Short mmCIF file of C-alpha atoms in Angstrom, two decimals:
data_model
loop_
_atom_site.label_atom_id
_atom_site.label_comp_id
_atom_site.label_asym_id
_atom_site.label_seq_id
_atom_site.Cartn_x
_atom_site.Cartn_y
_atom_site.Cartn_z
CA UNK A 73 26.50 -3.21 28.75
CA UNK A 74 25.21 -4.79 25.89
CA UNK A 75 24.56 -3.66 22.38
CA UNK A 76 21.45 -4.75 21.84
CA UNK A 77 20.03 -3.17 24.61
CA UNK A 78 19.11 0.24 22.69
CA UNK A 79 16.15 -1.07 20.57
CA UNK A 80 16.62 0.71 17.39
CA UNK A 81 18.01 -0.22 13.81
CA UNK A 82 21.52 0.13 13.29
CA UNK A 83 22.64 1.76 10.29
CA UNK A 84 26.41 0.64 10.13
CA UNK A 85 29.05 -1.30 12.18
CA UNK A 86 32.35 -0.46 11.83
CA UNK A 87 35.58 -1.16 13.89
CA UNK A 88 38.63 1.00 14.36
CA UNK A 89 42.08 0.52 14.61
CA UNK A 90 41.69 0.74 17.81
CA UNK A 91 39.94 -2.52 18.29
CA UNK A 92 36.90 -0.23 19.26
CA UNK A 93 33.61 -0.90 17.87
CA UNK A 94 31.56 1.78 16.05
CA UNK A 95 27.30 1.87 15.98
CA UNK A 96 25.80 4.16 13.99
CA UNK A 97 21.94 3.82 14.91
CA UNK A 98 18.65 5.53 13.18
CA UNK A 99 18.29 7.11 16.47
CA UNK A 100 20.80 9.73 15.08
CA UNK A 101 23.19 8.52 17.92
CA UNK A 102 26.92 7.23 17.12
CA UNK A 103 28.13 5.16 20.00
CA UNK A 104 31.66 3.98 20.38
CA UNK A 105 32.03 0.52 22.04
CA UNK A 106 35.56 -0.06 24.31
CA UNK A 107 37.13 -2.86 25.99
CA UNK A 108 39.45 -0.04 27.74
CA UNK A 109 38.43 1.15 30.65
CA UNK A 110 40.32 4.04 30.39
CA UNK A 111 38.74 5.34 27.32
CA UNK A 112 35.18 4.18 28.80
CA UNK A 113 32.61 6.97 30.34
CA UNK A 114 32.42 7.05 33.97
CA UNK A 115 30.68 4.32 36.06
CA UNK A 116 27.49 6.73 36.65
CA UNK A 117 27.28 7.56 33.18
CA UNK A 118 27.31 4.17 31.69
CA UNK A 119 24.40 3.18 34.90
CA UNK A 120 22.35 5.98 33.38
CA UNK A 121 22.72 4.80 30.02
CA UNK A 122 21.76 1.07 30.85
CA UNK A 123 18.54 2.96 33.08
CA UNK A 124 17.69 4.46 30.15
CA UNK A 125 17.93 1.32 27.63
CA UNK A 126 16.06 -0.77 29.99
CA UNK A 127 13.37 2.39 29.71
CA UNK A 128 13.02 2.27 25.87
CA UNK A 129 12.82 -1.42 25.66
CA UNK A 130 9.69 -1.61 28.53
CA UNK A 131 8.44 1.38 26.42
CA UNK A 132 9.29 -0.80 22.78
CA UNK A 133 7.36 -3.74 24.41
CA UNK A 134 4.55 -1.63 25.72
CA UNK A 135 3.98 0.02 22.09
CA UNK A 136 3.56 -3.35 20.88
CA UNK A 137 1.18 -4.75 23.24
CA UNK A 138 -1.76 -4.97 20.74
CA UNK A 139 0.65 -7.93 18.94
CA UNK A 140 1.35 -10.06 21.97
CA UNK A 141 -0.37 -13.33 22.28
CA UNK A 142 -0.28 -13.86 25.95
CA UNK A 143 -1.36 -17.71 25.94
CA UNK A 144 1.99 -18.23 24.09
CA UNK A 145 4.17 -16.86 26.61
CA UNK A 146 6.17 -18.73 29.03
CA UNK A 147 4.44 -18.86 32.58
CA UNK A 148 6.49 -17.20 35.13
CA UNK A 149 6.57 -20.84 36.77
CA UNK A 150 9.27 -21.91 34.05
CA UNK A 151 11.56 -18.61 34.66
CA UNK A 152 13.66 -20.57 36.46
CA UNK A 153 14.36 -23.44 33.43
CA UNK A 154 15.09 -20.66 31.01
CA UNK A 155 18.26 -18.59 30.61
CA UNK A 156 19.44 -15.46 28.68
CA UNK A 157 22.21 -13.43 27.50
CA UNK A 158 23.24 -10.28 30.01
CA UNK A 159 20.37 -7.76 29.39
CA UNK A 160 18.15 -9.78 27.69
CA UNK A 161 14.19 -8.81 27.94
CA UNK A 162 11.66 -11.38 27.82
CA UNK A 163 7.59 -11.38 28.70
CA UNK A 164 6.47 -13.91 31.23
CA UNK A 165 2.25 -15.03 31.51
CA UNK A 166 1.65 -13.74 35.29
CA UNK A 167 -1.97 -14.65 35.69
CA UNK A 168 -3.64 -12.67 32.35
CA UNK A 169 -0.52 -10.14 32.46
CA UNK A 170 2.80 -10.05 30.65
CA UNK A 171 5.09 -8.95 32.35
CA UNK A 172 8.83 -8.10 30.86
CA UNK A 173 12.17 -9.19 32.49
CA UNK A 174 15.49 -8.79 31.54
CA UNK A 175 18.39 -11.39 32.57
CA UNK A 176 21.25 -10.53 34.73
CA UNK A 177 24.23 -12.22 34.60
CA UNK A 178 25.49 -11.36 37.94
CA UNK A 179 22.80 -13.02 39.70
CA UNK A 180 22.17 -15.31 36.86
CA UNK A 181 18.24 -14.95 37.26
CA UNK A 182 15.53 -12.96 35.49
CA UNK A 183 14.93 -9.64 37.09
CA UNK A 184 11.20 -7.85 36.90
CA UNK A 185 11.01 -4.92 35.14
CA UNK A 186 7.45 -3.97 34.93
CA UNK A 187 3.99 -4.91 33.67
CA UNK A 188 3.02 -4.55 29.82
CA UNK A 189 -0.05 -2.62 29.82
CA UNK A 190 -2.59 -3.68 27.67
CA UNK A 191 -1.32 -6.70 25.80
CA UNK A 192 -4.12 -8.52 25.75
CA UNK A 193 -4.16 -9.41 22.11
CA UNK A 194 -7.36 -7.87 19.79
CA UNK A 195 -7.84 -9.80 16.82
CA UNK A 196 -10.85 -9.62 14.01
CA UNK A 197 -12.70 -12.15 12.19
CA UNK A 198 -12.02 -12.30 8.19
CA UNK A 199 -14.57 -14.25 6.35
CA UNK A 200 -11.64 -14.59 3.90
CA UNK A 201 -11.33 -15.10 0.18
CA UNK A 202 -9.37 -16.61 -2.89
CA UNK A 203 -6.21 -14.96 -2.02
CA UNK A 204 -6.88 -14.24 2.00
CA UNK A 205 -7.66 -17.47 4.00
CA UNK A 206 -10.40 -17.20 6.74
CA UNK A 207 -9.27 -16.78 10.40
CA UNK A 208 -8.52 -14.21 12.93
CA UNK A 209 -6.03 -11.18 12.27
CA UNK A 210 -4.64 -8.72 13.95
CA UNK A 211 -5.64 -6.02 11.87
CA UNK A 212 -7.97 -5.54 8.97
CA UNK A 213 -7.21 -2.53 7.09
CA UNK A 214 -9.67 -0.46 5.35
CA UNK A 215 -7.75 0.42 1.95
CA UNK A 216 -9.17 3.31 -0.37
CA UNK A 217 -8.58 2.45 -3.94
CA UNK A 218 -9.96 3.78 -7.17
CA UNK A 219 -11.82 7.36 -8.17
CA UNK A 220 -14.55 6.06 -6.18
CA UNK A 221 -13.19 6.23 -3.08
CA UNK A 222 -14.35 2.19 -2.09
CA UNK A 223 -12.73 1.05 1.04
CA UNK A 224 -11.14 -2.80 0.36
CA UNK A 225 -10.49 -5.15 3.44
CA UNK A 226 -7.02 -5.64 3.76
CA UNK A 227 -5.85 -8.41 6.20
CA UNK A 228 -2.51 -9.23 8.41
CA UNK A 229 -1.10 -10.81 10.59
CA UNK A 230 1.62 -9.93 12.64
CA UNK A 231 3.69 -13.17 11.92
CA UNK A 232 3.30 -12.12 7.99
CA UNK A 233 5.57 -10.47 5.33
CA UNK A 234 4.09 -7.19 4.73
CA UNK A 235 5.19 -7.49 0.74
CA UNK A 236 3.37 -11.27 0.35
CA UNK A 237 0.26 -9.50 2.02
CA UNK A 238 0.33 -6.35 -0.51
CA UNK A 239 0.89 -8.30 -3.79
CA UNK A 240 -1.98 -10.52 -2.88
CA UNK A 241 -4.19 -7.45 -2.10
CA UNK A 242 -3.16 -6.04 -5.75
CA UNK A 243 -3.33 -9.08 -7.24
CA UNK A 244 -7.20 -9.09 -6.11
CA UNK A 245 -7.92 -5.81 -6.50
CA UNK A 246 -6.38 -5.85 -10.30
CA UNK A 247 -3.83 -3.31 -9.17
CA UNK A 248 -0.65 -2.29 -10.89
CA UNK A 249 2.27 -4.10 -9.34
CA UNK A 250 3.78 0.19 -9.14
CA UNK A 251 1.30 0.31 -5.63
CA UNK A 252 3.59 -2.32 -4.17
CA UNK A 253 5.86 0.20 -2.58
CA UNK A 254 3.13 1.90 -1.38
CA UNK A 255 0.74 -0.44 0.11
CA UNK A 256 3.93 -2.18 1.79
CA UNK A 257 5.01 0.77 3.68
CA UNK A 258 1.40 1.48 4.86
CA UNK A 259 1.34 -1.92 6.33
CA UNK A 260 4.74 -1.12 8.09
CA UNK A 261 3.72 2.42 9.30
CA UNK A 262 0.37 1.26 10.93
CA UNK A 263 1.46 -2.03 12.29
CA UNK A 264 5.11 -0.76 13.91
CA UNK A 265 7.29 -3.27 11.88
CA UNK A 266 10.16 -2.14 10.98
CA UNK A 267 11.65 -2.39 7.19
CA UNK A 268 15.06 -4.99 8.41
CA UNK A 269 14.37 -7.51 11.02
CA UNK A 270 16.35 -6.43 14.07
CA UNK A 271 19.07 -9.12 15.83
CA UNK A 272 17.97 -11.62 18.02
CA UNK A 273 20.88 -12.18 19.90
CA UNK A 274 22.29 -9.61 22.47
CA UNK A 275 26.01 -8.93 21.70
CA UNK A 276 27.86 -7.83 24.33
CA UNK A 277 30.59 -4.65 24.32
CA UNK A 278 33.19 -6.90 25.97
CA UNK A 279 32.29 -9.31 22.94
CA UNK A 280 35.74 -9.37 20.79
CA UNK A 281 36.05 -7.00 17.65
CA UNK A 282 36.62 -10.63 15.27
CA UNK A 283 32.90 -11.75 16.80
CA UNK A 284 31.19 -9.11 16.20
CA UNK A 285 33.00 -8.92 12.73
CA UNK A 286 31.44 -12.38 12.04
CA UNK A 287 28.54 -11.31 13.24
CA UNK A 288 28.19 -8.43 10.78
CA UNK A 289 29.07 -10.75 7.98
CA UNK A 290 26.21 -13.12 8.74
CA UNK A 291 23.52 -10.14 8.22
CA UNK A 292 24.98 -8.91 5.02
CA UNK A 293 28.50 -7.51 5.20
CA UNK A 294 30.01 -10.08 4.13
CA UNK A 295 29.99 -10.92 0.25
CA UNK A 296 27.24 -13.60 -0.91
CA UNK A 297 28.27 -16.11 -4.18
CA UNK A 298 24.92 -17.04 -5.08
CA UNK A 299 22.27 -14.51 -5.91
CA UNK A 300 19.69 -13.63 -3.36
CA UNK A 301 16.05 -16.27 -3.09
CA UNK A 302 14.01 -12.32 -4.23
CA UNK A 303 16.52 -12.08 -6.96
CA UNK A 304 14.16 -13.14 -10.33
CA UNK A 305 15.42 -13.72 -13.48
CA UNK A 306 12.55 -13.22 -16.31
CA UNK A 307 11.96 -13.71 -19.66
CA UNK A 308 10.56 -11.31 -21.00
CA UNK A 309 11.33 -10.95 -24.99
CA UNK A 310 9.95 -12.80 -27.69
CA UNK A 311 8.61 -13.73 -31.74
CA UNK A 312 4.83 -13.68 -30.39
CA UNK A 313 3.75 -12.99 -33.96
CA UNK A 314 5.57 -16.24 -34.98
CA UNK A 315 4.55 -18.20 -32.23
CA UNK A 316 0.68 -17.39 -33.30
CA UNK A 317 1.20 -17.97 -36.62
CA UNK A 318 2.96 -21.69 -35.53
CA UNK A 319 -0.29 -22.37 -33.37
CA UNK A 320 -2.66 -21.65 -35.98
CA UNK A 321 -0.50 -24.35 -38.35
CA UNK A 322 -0.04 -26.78 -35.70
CA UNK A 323 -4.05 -26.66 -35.00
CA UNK A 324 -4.60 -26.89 -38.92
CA UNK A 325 -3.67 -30.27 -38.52
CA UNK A 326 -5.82 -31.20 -36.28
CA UNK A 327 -9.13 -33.01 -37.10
CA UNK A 328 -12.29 -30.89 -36.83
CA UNK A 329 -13.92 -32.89 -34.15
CA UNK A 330 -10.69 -33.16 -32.33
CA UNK A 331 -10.88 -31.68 -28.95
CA UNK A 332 -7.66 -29.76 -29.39
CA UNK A 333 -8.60 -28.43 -32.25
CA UNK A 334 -10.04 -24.35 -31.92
CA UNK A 335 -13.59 -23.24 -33.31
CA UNK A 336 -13.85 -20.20 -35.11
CA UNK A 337 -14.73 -18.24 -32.00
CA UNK A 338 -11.62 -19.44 -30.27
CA UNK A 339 -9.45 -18.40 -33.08
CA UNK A 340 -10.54 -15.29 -33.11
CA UNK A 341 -10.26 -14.97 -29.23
CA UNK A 342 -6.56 -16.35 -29.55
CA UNK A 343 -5.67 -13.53 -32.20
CA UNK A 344 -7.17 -10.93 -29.79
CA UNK A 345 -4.98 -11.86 -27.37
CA UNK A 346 -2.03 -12.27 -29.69
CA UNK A 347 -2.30 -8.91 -30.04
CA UNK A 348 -2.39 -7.36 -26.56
CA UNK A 349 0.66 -9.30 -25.62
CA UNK A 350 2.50 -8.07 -28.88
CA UNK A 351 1.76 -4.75 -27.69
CA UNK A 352 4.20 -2.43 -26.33
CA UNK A 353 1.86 -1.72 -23.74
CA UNK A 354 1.36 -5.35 -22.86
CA UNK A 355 1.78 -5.15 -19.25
CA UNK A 356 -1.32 -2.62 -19.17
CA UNK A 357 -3.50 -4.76 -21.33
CA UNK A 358 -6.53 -6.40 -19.81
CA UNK A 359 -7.38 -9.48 -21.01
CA UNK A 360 -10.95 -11.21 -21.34
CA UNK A 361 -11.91 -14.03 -19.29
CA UNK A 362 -12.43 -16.08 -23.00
CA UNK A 363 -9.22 -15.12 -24.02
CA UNK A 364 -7.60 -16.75 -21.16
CA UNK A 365 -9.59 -19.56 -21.55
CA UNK A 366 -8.34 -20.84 -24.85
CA UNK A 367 -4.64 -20.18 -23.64
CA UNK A 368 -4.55 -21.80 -20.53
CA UNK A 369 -7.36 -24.46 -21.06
CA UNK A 370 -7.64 -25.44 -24.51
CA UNK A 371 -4.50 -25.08 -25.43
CA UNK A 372 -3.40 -27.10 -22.66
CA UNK A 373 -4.46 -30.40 -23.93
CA UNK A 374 -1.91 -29.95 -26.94
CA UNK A 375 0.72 -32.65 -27.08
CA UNK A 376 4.21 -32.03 -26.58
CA UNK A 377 5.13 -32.40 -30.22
CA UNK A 378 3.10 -28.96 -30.48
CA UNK A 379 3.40 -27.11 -27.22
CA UNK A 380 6.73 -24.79 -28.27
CA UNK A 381 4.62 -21.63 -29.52
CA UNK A 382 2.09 -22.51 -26.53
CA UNK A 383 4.60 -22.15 -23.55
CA UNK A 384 6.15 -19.36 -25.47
CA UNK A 385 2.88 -17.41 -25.07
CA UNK A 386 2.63 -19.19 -21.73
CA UNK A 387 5.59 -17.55 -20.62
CA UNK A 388 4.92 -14.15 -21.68
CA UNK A 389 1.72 -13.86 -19.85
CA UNK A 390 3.31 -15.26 -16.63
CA UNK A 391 4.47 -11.93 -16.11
CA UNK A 392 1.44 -10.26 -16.53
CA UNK A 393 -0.41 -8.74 -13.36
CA UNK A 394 -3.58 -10.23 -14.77
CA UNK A 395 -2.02 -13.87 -14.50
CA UNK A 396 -3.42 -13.97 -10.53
CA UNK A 397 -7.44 -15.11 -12.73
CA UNK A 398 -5.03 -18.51 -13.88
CA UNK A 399 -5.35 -18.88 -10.10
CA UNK A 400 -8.88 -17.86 -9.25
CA UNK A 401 -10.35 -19.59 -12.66
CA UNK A 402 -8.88 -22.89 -12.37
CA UNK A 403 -9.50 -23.48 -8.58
CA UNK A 404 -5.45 -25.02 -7.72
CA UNK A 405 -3.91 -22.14 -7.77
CA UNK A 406 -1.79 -22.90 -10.76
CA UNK A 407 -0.69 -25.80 -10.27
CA UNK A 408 -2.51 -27.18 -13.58
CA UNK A 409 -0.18 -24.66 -15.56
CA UNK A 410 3.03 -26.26 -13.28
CA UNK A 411 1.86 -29.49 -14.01
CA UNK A 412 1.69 -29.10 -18.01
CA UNK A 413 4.75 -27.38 -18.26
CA UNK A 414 6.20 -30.45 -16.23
CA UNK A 415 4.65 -32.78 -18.24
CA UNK A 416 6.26 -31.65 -21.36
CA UNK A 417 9.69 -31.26 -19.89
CA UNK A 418 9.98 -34.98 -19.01
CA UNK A 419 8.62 -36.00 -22.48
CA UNK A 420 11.20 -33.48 -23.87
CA UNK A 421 13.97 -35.31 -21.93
CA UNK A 422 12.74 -38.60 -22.50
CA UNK A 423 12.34 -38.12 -26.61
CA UNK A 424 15.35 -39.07 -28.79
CA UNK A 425 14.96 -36.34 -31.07
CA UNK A 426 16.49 -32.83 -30.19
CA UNK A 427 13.46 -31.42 -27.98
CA UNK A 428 16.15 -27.98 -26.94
CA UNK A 429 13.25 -25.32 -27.69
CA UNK A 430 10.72 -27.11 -26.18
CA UNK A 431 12.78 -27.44 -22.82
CA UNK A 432 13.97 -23.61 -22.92
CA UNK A 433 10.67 -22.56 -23.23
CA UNK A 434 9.08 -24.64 -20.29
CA UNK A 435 11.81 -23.72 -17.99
CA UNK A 436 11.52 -19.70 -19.34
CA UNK A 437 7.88 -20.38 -18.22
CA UNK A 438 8.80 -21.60 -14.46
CA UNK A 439 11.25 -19.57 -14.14
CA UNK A 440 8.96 -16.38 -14.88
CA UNK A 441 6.26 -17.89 -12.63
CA UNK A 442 8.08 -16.39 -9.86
CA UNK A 443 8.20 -12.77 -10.66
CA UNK A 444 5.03 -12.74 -8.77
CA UNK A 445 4.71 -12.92 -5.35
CA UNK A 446 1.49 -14.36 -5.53
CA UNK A 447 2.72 -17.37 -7.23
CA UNK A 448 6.04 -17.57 -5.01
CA UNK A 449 3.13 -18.15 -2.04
#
């Protein structure tokens, strides 16, 4: 029988001395896998067991009907040009049907096992937005957020990574980064994905114990030596008081009718900000559309020679929730910030003089860029 059969998450592998292989599943079952016949359950035991595994998998399948795309299935015509693995299930188009088999390897052909009921998939128009692209989607969920009880369109797609979809909702809703959690497990719990992807390869229990070792290893028993694509190092500490007094110096020297050079207004805007992110409570700070302005626009056009205290306050606010309007304000999704910070580390590189600051602080900035999902995506 195979392992995989029993749709449900395992919890841990393990193998005894035996040789014996150990599941421990989330069903709350612990099964012991033997290549001993003598220490295996009776012949009509382990035929009710593989009954009822090929039950919960036509049941598995059923429960996600709403998800299936039945255009993209294989026609039952090519059944006979495709193999599987010994109790492997698969959906076959049969007119405007799916219909699940599962491979035996006795026969070495696909055996029916029923209909899917209902899988015709039900998708909804989204007119879409600056963070949400218009299309179809298999669900739009109606979110409640704030003391006003509004309701917020929420859109996914089966095919998407529930986490990418939540920090894009809170980065347009303005939402503390702490509703993550939260709005990730409601996308979970009302679309039927589970938190691990499950393995998409049957292994059987004649497999040997060093196999399905390996195996393990490859999903994350074994021990990794480079840290993890999610794992984000940040930058997060800084002289922001001496990095806005350097800006006001360097823009001191810059003629009055210079284009770099800040009006009065702008000044004052930049010290506002200056403020906010010097604040203990930085991360809950909102900051004006004007202030932003200055930082990311006008400040932009600096030359290299003068952009240290700029990317230090560059990369500061790169962490902040409130970095997603960089996105929405300049139309490219940030690439213009990408692009400066580029910019200055290949005239860094090229210079003869000792440009070390300059290049620490651009690559602080890139390198905090992806705390955020929404700039990961």
């Amino acid at each position: 029988m195979s392992i995989d059969r029993y749709r449900t998450r395992y919890k841990e592998v393990a193998e005894l001395p035996t040789g014996d292989i150990v599941t421990c599943c989330e069903d709350g079952k612990l099964r012991v896998w033997t290549q001993d016949e003598a220490r295996a359950l009776p012949v009509a035991a382990r035929m009710q067991q593989e009954s009822e595994a090929k039950e919960a998998q036509a049941a598995a399948a059923a429960k996600s009907a709403s998800s299936i795309d039945i255009a993209s299935l294989p026609d039952v015509s090519q059944m006979a040009s495709i193999r599987g693995q010994d109790g492997e299930m698969k959906m076959f188009r049969e007119g405007n049907m799916a219909t699940v088999y599962t491979w035996k390897q006795s026969t070495g052909c696909w055996e029916r096992v029923g209909e899917v009921v209902g899988a015709a998939k039900q998708s909804t128009h989204y007119e879409g937005d600056a963070y949400f692209e218009a299309g179809e989607y298999d669900h739009i969920f109606k979110v409640e957020i704030g003391e006003s009880g509004a309701h917020k369109p929420l859109p996914f797609r089966m095919s998407d990574n529930p986490l990418v979809a939540a920090e894009k909702f809170c980065a347009r809703e303005g939402i503390n980064k702490s509703c993550l959690e939260q709005i990730t497990s409601f996308i979970r719990r009302n679309t039927g994905l589970s938190s691990a992807p499950s393995s998409s390869s049957a292994t059987s229990a004649s497999t040997p114990a060093s196999d399905l070792k390996d195996q393990w290893a490859s999903y994350g028993g074994g021990v990794s030596k480079v840290a993890p694509l999610m794992q984000v190092f940040t930058f997060a500490k800084g002289n922001f008081e001496g990095a806005g007094k350097k800006i006001m110096e360097f823009d001191a020297q810059f003629p009055e009718d210079s284009p770099a050079h800040l009006t009065a207004l702008e000044k004052q805007y930049l010290l506002d900000a200056l403020e906010k992110i010097q604040s203990p409570s930085f991360m809950k700070k909102e900051f004006r559309a004007c202030e932003l302005d200055v930082i990311f626009e006008k400040l932009a056009v600096w030359p290299s020679s003068k952009a240290v205290p700029v990317m230090d306050v560059w990369r500061a606010l790169a962490l902040h929730p409130q970095y997603h309007a960089v996105h929405r304000k300049s139309g490219d999704h940030g690439w213009m910030t990408v692009v400066v910070a580029l910019r200055h580390l290949k005239e860094a590189c090229a210079s003869q003089a000792d440009e070390t600051p300059l290049i620490l602080c651009c690559l602080r900035f890139l390198a905090n860029l992806m705390d955020l999902t929404t700039n990961r995506t």
